[in-house]
PDB file of C-alpha atoms in Angstrom:
ATOM      1  CA  MET A  18     150.951 122.491  64.222  1.00  0.00           C
ATOM      2  CA  THR A  19     150.330 122.793  67.705  1.00  0.00           C
ATOM      3  CA  ALA A  20     147.812 124.916  67.370  1.00  0.00           C
ATOM      4  CA  THR A  21     145.744 121.959  64.954  1.00  0.00           C
ATOM      5  CA  PHE A  22     146.580 119.232  68.149  1.00  0.00           C
ATOM      6  CA  ILE A  23     145.516 121.669  70.627  1.00  0.00           C
ATOM      7  CA  TRP A  24     141.704 121.907  69.006  1.00  0.00           C
ATOM      8  CA  ILE A  25     142.146 118.288  67.572  1.00  0.00           C
ATOM      9  CA  LEU A  26     142.628 117.306  71.615  1.00  0.00           C
ATOM     10  CA  VAL A  27     139.581 119.544  72.424  1.00  0.00           C
ATOM     11  CA  GLY A  28     137.255 117.643  70.816  1.00  0.00           C
ATOM     12  CA  LEU A  29     138.541 114.783  71.209  1.00  0.00           C
ATOM     13  CA  VAL A  30     138.010 115.505  75.804  1.00  0.00           C
ATOM     14  CA  ALA A  31     134.821 116.991  74.493  1.00  0.00           C
ATOM     15  CA  ILE A  32     134.013 113.646  72.593  1.00  0.00           C
ATOM     16  CA  GLY A  33     134.914 111.566  76.397  1.00  0.00           C
ATOM     17  CA  LEU A  34     132.523 113.884  78.275  1.00  0.00           C
ATOM     18  CA  TYR A  35     129.729 113.079  75.834  1.00  0.00           C
ATOM     19  CA  LEU A  36     130.215 109.455  75.978  1.00  0.00           C
ATOM     20  CA  SER A  37     131.069 109.996  79.607  1.00  0.00           C
ATOM     21  CA  TRP A  38     127.998 112.087  80.613  1.00  0.00           C
ATOM     22  CA  THR A  39     125.470 108.946  77.544  1.00  0.00           C
ATOM     23  CA  ALA A  40     127.146 107.242  80.079  1.00  0.00           C
ATOM     24  CA  GLY A  41     126.335 108.160  83.151  1.00  0.00           C
ATOM     25  CA  ARG A  42     121.939 108.385  82.211  1.00  0.00           C
ATOM     26  CA  LEU A  43     122.209 105.888  80.942  1.00  0.00           C
ATOM     27  CA  ASP A  44     123.551 103.677  84.606  1.00  0.00           C
ATOM     28  CA  ARG A  45     120.574 106.536  86.148  1.00  0.00           C
ATOM     29  CA  LEU A  46     117.438 104.976  83.820  1.00  0.00           C
ATOM     30  CA  HIS A  47     119.004 101.061  84.458  1.00  0.00           C
ATOM     31  CA  ALA A  48     118.897 102.266  88.770  1.00  0.00           C
ATOM     32  CA  ARG A  49     116.154 103.468  87.847  1.00  0.00           C
ATOM     33  CA  ILE A  50     114.555 100.385  86.048  1.00  0.00           C
ATOM     34  CA  ASP A  51     115.659  98.260  88.915  1.00  0.00           C
ATOM     35  CA  ALA A  52     114.130 101.029  92.399  1.00  0.00           C
ATOM     36  CA  ALA A  53     110.848 100.297  89.492  1.00  0.00           C
ATOM     37  CA  ARG A  54     111.302  96.795  89.526  1.00  0.00           C
ATOM     38  CA  ALA A  55     111.555  96.595  93.117  1.00  0.00           C
ATOM     39  CA  ALA A  56     108.316  98.768  93.900  1.00  0.00           C
ATOM     40  CA  LEU A  57     107.104  96.430  91.235  1.00  0.00           C
ATOM     41  CA  ASP A  58     107.119  93.941  92.820  1.00  0.00           C
ATOM     42  CA  ALA A  59     106.248  94.872  95.968  1.00  0.00           C
ATOM     43  CA  GLN A  60     103.283  96.339  94.835  1.00  0.00           C
ATOM     44  CA  LEU A  61     102.003  92.750  93.245  1.00  0.00           C
ATOM     45  CA  LEU A  62     103.350  91.032  96.518  1.00  0.00           C
ATOM     46  CA  ARG A  63     100.505  93.267  98.596  1.00  0.00           C
ATOM     47  CA  ARG A  64      98.187  92.338  96.512  1.00  0.00           C
ATOM     48  CA  ALA A  65      98.302  88.670  96.222  1.00  0.00           C
ATOM     49  CA  SER A  66      99.057  88.876 100.047  1.00  0.00           C
ATOM     50  CA  VAL A  67      95.806  90.492 100.664  1.00  0.00           C
ATOM     51  CA  ALA A  68      94.028  88.733  98.446  1.00  0.00           C
ATOM     52  CA  GLN A  69      95.525  86.206 100.146  1.00  0.00           C
ATOM     53  CA  GLU A  70      94.234  87.179 103.272  1.00  0.00           C
ATOM     54  CA  LEU A  71      90.367  87.507 102.303  1.00  0.00           C
ATOM     55  CA  ALA A  72      90.703  83.806 100.161  1.00  0.00           C
ATOM     56  CA  THR A  73      91.718  82.440 103.635  1.00  0.00           C
ATOM     57  CA  SER A  74      89.239  84.496 106.140  1.00  0.00           C
ATOM     58  CA  GLY A  75      85.835  82.871 105.328  1.00  0.00           C
ATOM     59  CA  VAL A  76      84.316  86.073 104.285  1.00  0.00           C
ATOM     60  CA  LEU A  77      84.061  84.352 100.733  1.00  0.00           C
ATOM     61  CA  ASP A  78      81.789  81.908  99.865  1.00  0.00           C
ATOM     62  CA  PRO A  79      83.713  78.886  99.152  1.00  0.00           C
ATOM     63  CA  ALA A  80      84.119  78.452  95.519  1.00  0.00           C
ATOM     64  CA  ALA A  81      85.460  82.590  95.136  1.00  0.00           C
ATOM     65  CA  SER A  82      88.010  81.990  98.253  1.00  0.00           C
ATOM     66  CA  ILE A  83      89.182  78.842  96.213  1.00  0.00           C
ATOM     67  CA  VAL A  84      89.918  80.807  93.623  1.00  0.00           C
ATOM     68  CA  LEU A  85      91.276  83.725  94.719  1.00  0.00           C
ATOM     69  CA  TYR A  86      93.976  81.361  97.046  1.00  0.00           C
ATOM     70  CA  GLU A  87      94.696  79.489  94.447  1.00  0.00           C
ATOM     71  CA  ALA A  88      95.087  82.410  91.847  1.00  0.00           C
ATOM     72  CA  ALA A  89      97.693  83.959  94.711  1.00  0.00           C
ATOM     73  CA  HIS A  90      98.815  81.476  95.929  1.00  0.00           C
ATOM     74  CA  ALA A  91     100.869  80.563  91.770  1.00  0.00           C
ATOM     75  CA  ALA A  92     101.182  84.541  91.763  1.00  0.00           C
ATOM     76  CA  ARG A  93     103.376  84.315  95.613  1.00  0.00           C
ATOM     77  CA  GLN A  94     105.039  81.495  93.943  1.00  0.00           C
ATOM     78  CA  ALA A  95     105.519  82.167  90.516  1.00  0.00           C
ATOM     79  CA  ASP A  96     109.470  81.416  88.797  1.00  0.00           C
ATOM     80  CA  GLU A  97     110.642  85.400  86.926  1.00  0.00           C
ATOM     81  CA  ASP A  98     109.437  83.476  83.501  1.00  0.00           C
ATOM     82  CA  GLN A  99     105.814  83.011  84.809  1.00  0.00           C
ATOM     83  CA  ARG A 100     105.434  86.245  86.409  1.00  0.00           C
ATOM     84  CA  GLU A 101     103.612  87.722  84.591  1.00  0.00           C
ATOM     85  CA  VAL A 102     100.966  85.269  83.556  1.00  0.00           C
ATOM     86  CA  ALA A 103     100.461  84.332  86.882  1.00  0.00           C
ATOM     87  CA  GLU A 104      99.921  88.050  87.357  1.00  0.00           C
ATOM     88  CA  SER A 105      97.706  88.459  84.945  1.00  0.00           C
ATOM     89  CA  GLU A 106      95.334  84.943  86.328  1.00  0.00           C
ATOM     90  CA  LEU A 107      95.463  86.920  89.446  1.00  0.00           C
ATOM     91  CA  SER A 108      94.020  89.969  88.665  1.00  0.00           C
ATOM     92  CA  GLN A 109      91.065  88.058  86.127  1.00  0.00           C
ATOM     93  CA  ALA A 110      90.175  86.069  89.394  1.00  0.00           C
ATOM     94  CA  LEU A 111      89.902  89.736  91.108  1.00  0.00           C
ATOM     95  CA  ARG A 112      87.859  90.795  88.560  1.00  0.00           C
ATOM     96  CA  ALA A 113      85.468  87.389  88.945  1.00  0.00           C
ATOM     97  CA  VAL A 114      85.661  87.148  92.192  1.00  0.00           C
ATOM     98  CA  PHE A 115      84.727  90.974  92.557  1.00  0.00           C
ATOM     99  CA  GLY A 116      82.982  91.145  89.783  1.00  0.00           C
ATOM    100  CA  GLU A 117      79.747  93.173  91.064  1.00  0.00           C
ATOM    101  CA  ALA A 118      79.913  95.692  94.379  1.00  0.00           C
ATOM    102  CA  GLY A 119      77.263  93.235  95.987  1.00  0.00           C
ATOM    103  CA  GLN A 120      80.839  91.261  96.493  1.00  0.00           C
ATOM    104  CA  VAL A 121      82.363  94.073  97.998  1.00  0.00           C
ATOM    105  CA  GLU A 122      79.659  94.577 100.941  1.00  0.00           C
ATOM    106  CA  VAL A 123      79.635  91.888 102.272  1.00  0.00           C
ATOM    107  CA  VAL A 124      83.359  92.249 102.896  1.00  0.00           C
ATOM    108  CA  ARG A 125      82.537  95.608 103.874  1.00  0.00           C
ATOM    109  CA  GLU A 126      79.851  94.039 106.070  1.00  0.00           C
ATOM    110  CA  ALA A 127      81.357  91.364 107.696  1.00  0.00           C
ATOM    111  CA  PRO A 128      84.231  91.704 111.005  1.00  0.00           C
ATOM    112  CA  GLY A 129      87.345  94.093 109.776  1.00  0.00           C
ATOM    113  CA  GLY A 130      86.191  93.766 106.104  1.00  0.00           C
ATOM    114  CA  GLU A 131      86.057  96.975 105.742  1.00  0.00           C
ATOM    115  CA  GLU A 132      90.526  97.433 106.884  1.00  0.00           C
ATOM    116  CA  ALA A 133      90.991  94.610 104.157  1.00  0.00           C
ATOM    117  CA  ALA A 134      87.994  95.768 101.014  1.00  0.00           C
ATOM    118  CA  GLU A 135      90.238  99.505 101.477  1.00  0.00           C
ATOM    119  CA  GLU A 136      93.296  97.815 101.873  1.00  0.00           C
ATOM    120  CA  LEU A 137      93.112  95.321  98.468  1.00  0.00           C
ATOM    121  CA  ALA A 138      91.469  98.830  96.521  1.00  0.00           C
ATOM    122  CA  GLN A 139      94.213 100.190  97.816  1.00  0.00           C
ATOM    123  CA  ALA A 140      96.707  97.151  95.994  1.00  0.00           C
ATOM    124  CA  VAL A 141      94.344  96.718  92.425  1.00  0.00           C
ATOM    125  CA  ARG A 142      94.940 100.765  92.009  1.00  0.00           C
ATOM    126  CA  ARG A 143      99.318 100.526  93.117  1.00  0.00           C
ATOM    127  CA  VAL A 144      99.153  98.153  90.177  1.00  0.00           C
ATOM    128  CA  PRO A 145      99.046  99.817  87.463  1.00  0.00           C
ATOM    129  CA  MET A 146     100.198 102.983  88.052  1.00  0.00           C
ATOM    130  CA  ALA A 147     103.947 100.684  89.307  1.00  0.00           C
ATOM    131  CA  ARG A 148     103.637  98.884  86.095  1.00  0.00           C
ATOM    132  CA  ARG A 149     103.286 101.894  84.658  1.00  0.00           C
ATOM    133  CA  PHE A 150     106.182 103.323  85.939  1.00  0.00           C
ATOM    134  CA  HIS A 151     108.540 100.184  85.287  1.00  0.00           C
ATOM    135  CA  ASN A 152     107.377 100.525  82.096  1.00  0.00           C
ATOM    136  CA  ASP A 153     108.256 104.103  81.715  1.00  0.00           C
ATOM    137  CA  ALA A 154     111.536 103.329  82.954  1.00  0.00           C
ATOM    138  CA  VAL A 155     112.356 100.945  79.768  1.00  0.00           C
ATOM    139  CA  ARG A 156     111.086 102.057  77.393  1.00  0.00           C
ATOM    140  CA  ALA A 157     113.625 105.808  78.015  1.00  0.00           C
ATOM    141  CA  ALA A 158     116.814 102.959  78.559  1.00  0.00           C
ATOM    142  CA  ARG A 159     115.868 101.141  74.932  1.00  0.00           C
ATOM    143  CA  ALA A 160     114.968 104.603  73.332  1.00  0.00           C
ATOM    144  CA  LEU A 161     119.252 105.989  74.159  1.00  0.00           C
ATOM    145  CA  ARG A 162     120.092 101.996  73.923  1.00  0.00           C
ATOM    146  CA  ARG A 163     119.052 102.215  70.409  1.00  0.00           C
ATOM    147  CA  HIS A 164     120.998 105.426  69.571  1.00  0.00           C
ATOM    148  CA  ARG A 165     124.618 104.598  67.817  1.00  0.00           C
ATOM    149  CA  LYS A 166     126.848 106.258  69.563  1.00  0.00           C
ATOM    150  CA  VAL A 167     125.607 103.858  72.345  1.00  0.00           C
ATOM    151  CA  ARG A 168     126.169 100.043  70.465  1.00  0.00           C
ATOM    152  CA  TRP A 169     129.537 102.041  69.408  1.00  0.00           C
ATOM    153  CA  PHE A 170     130.788 102.483  72.542  1.00  0.00           C
ATOM    154  CA  ARG A 171     129.295  99.837  74.956  1.00  0.00           C
ATOM    155  CA  LEU A 172     127.911 101.910  77.085  1.00  0.00           C
ATOM    156  CA  ALA A 173     125.507  99.960  78.417  1.00  0.00           C
ATOM    157  CA  GLY A 174     128.431  97.942  78.604  1.00  0.00           C
ATOM    158  CA  HIS A 175     127.278  93.939  79.972  1.00  0.00           C
ATOM    159  CA  ALA A 176     123.823  95.337  81.223  1.00  0.00           C
ATOM    160  CA  PRO A 177     120.875  92.506  79.956  1.00  0.00           C
ATOM    161  CA  PHE A 178     118.793  94.319  77.926  1.00  0.00           C
ATOM    162  CA  PRO A 179     115.737  96.185  79.916  1.00  0.00           C
ATOM    163  CA  LEU A 180     111.800  94.180  79.558  1.00  0.00           C
ATOM    164  CA  ALA A 181     109.017  95.524  79.747  1.00  0.00           C
ATOM    165  CA  PHE A 182     106.455  94.019  82.742  1.00  0.00           C
ATOM    166  CA  GLU A 183     103.304  93.059  80.561  1.00  0.00           C
ATOM    167  CA  MET A 184     100.523  91.658  82.145  1.00  0.00           C
ATOM    168  CA  ASP A 185      96.588  92.299  82.849  1.00  0.00           C
ATOM    169  CA  ASP A 186      96.741  94.652  85.400  1.00  0.00           C
ATOM    170  CA  GLU A 187      92.958  95.766  84.553  1.00  0.00           C
ATOM    171  CA  PRO A 188      91.311  95.806  88.620  1.00  0.00           C
ATOM    172  CA  PRO A 189      87.862  95.523  88.847  1.00  0.00           C
ATOM    173  CA  ILE A 190      85.058  97.861  88.620  1.00  0.00           C
ATOM    174  CA  ALA A 191      83.595  96.970  92.092  1.00  0.00           C
ATOM    175  CA  LEU A 192      86.784  97.935  93.602  1.00  0.00           C
ATOM    176  CA  ALA A 193      88.204 100.669  91.278  1.00  0.00           C
ATOM    177  CA  ASP A 194      85.492 102.672  91.812  1.00  0.00           C
ATOM    178  CA  ARG A 195      86.253 103.164  95.743  1.00  0.00           C
ATOM    179  CA  PRO A 196      87.248 106.176  97.297  1.00  0.00           C
ATOM    180  CA  VAL A 197      91.215 106.476  98.794  1.00  0.00           C
TER     181      VAL A 197
END
């Protein structure tokens, strides 16, 4: 009788440790999502700021400046539910303005343009990486949250279901090909 009781107790402790480990893993994944989202937000803000600064510098032609400024301003001011659309529109505006290498050369030839072009090139290359890191963390958390044990024992607590950040983040060819 006591041997059976001890085995049952050992089994319950093992199950409790396993569930505790799984809950800790899920918590770490949610923390990773939060950190990746903060990094993504920083890169998106940097890209929009550089684009807005370039649009107001007077280096670009007036039509390109207006298109770029409005898209960057909309991306910076967008509500959370409209952010993906606004950021995609900024990507499209960047491709429209910097679709040809000639436009990048015009920026580079202006005073301080070399630094501005390099900063914009870095920003448009870092956004897809930051988005990929965020979406990978979301994918891992979603996979773990789909397990029955997580649902049955409510190991995710009250944490919202993680959502991927889907946007058009393809950089303009003229900026993506610039050496780092």
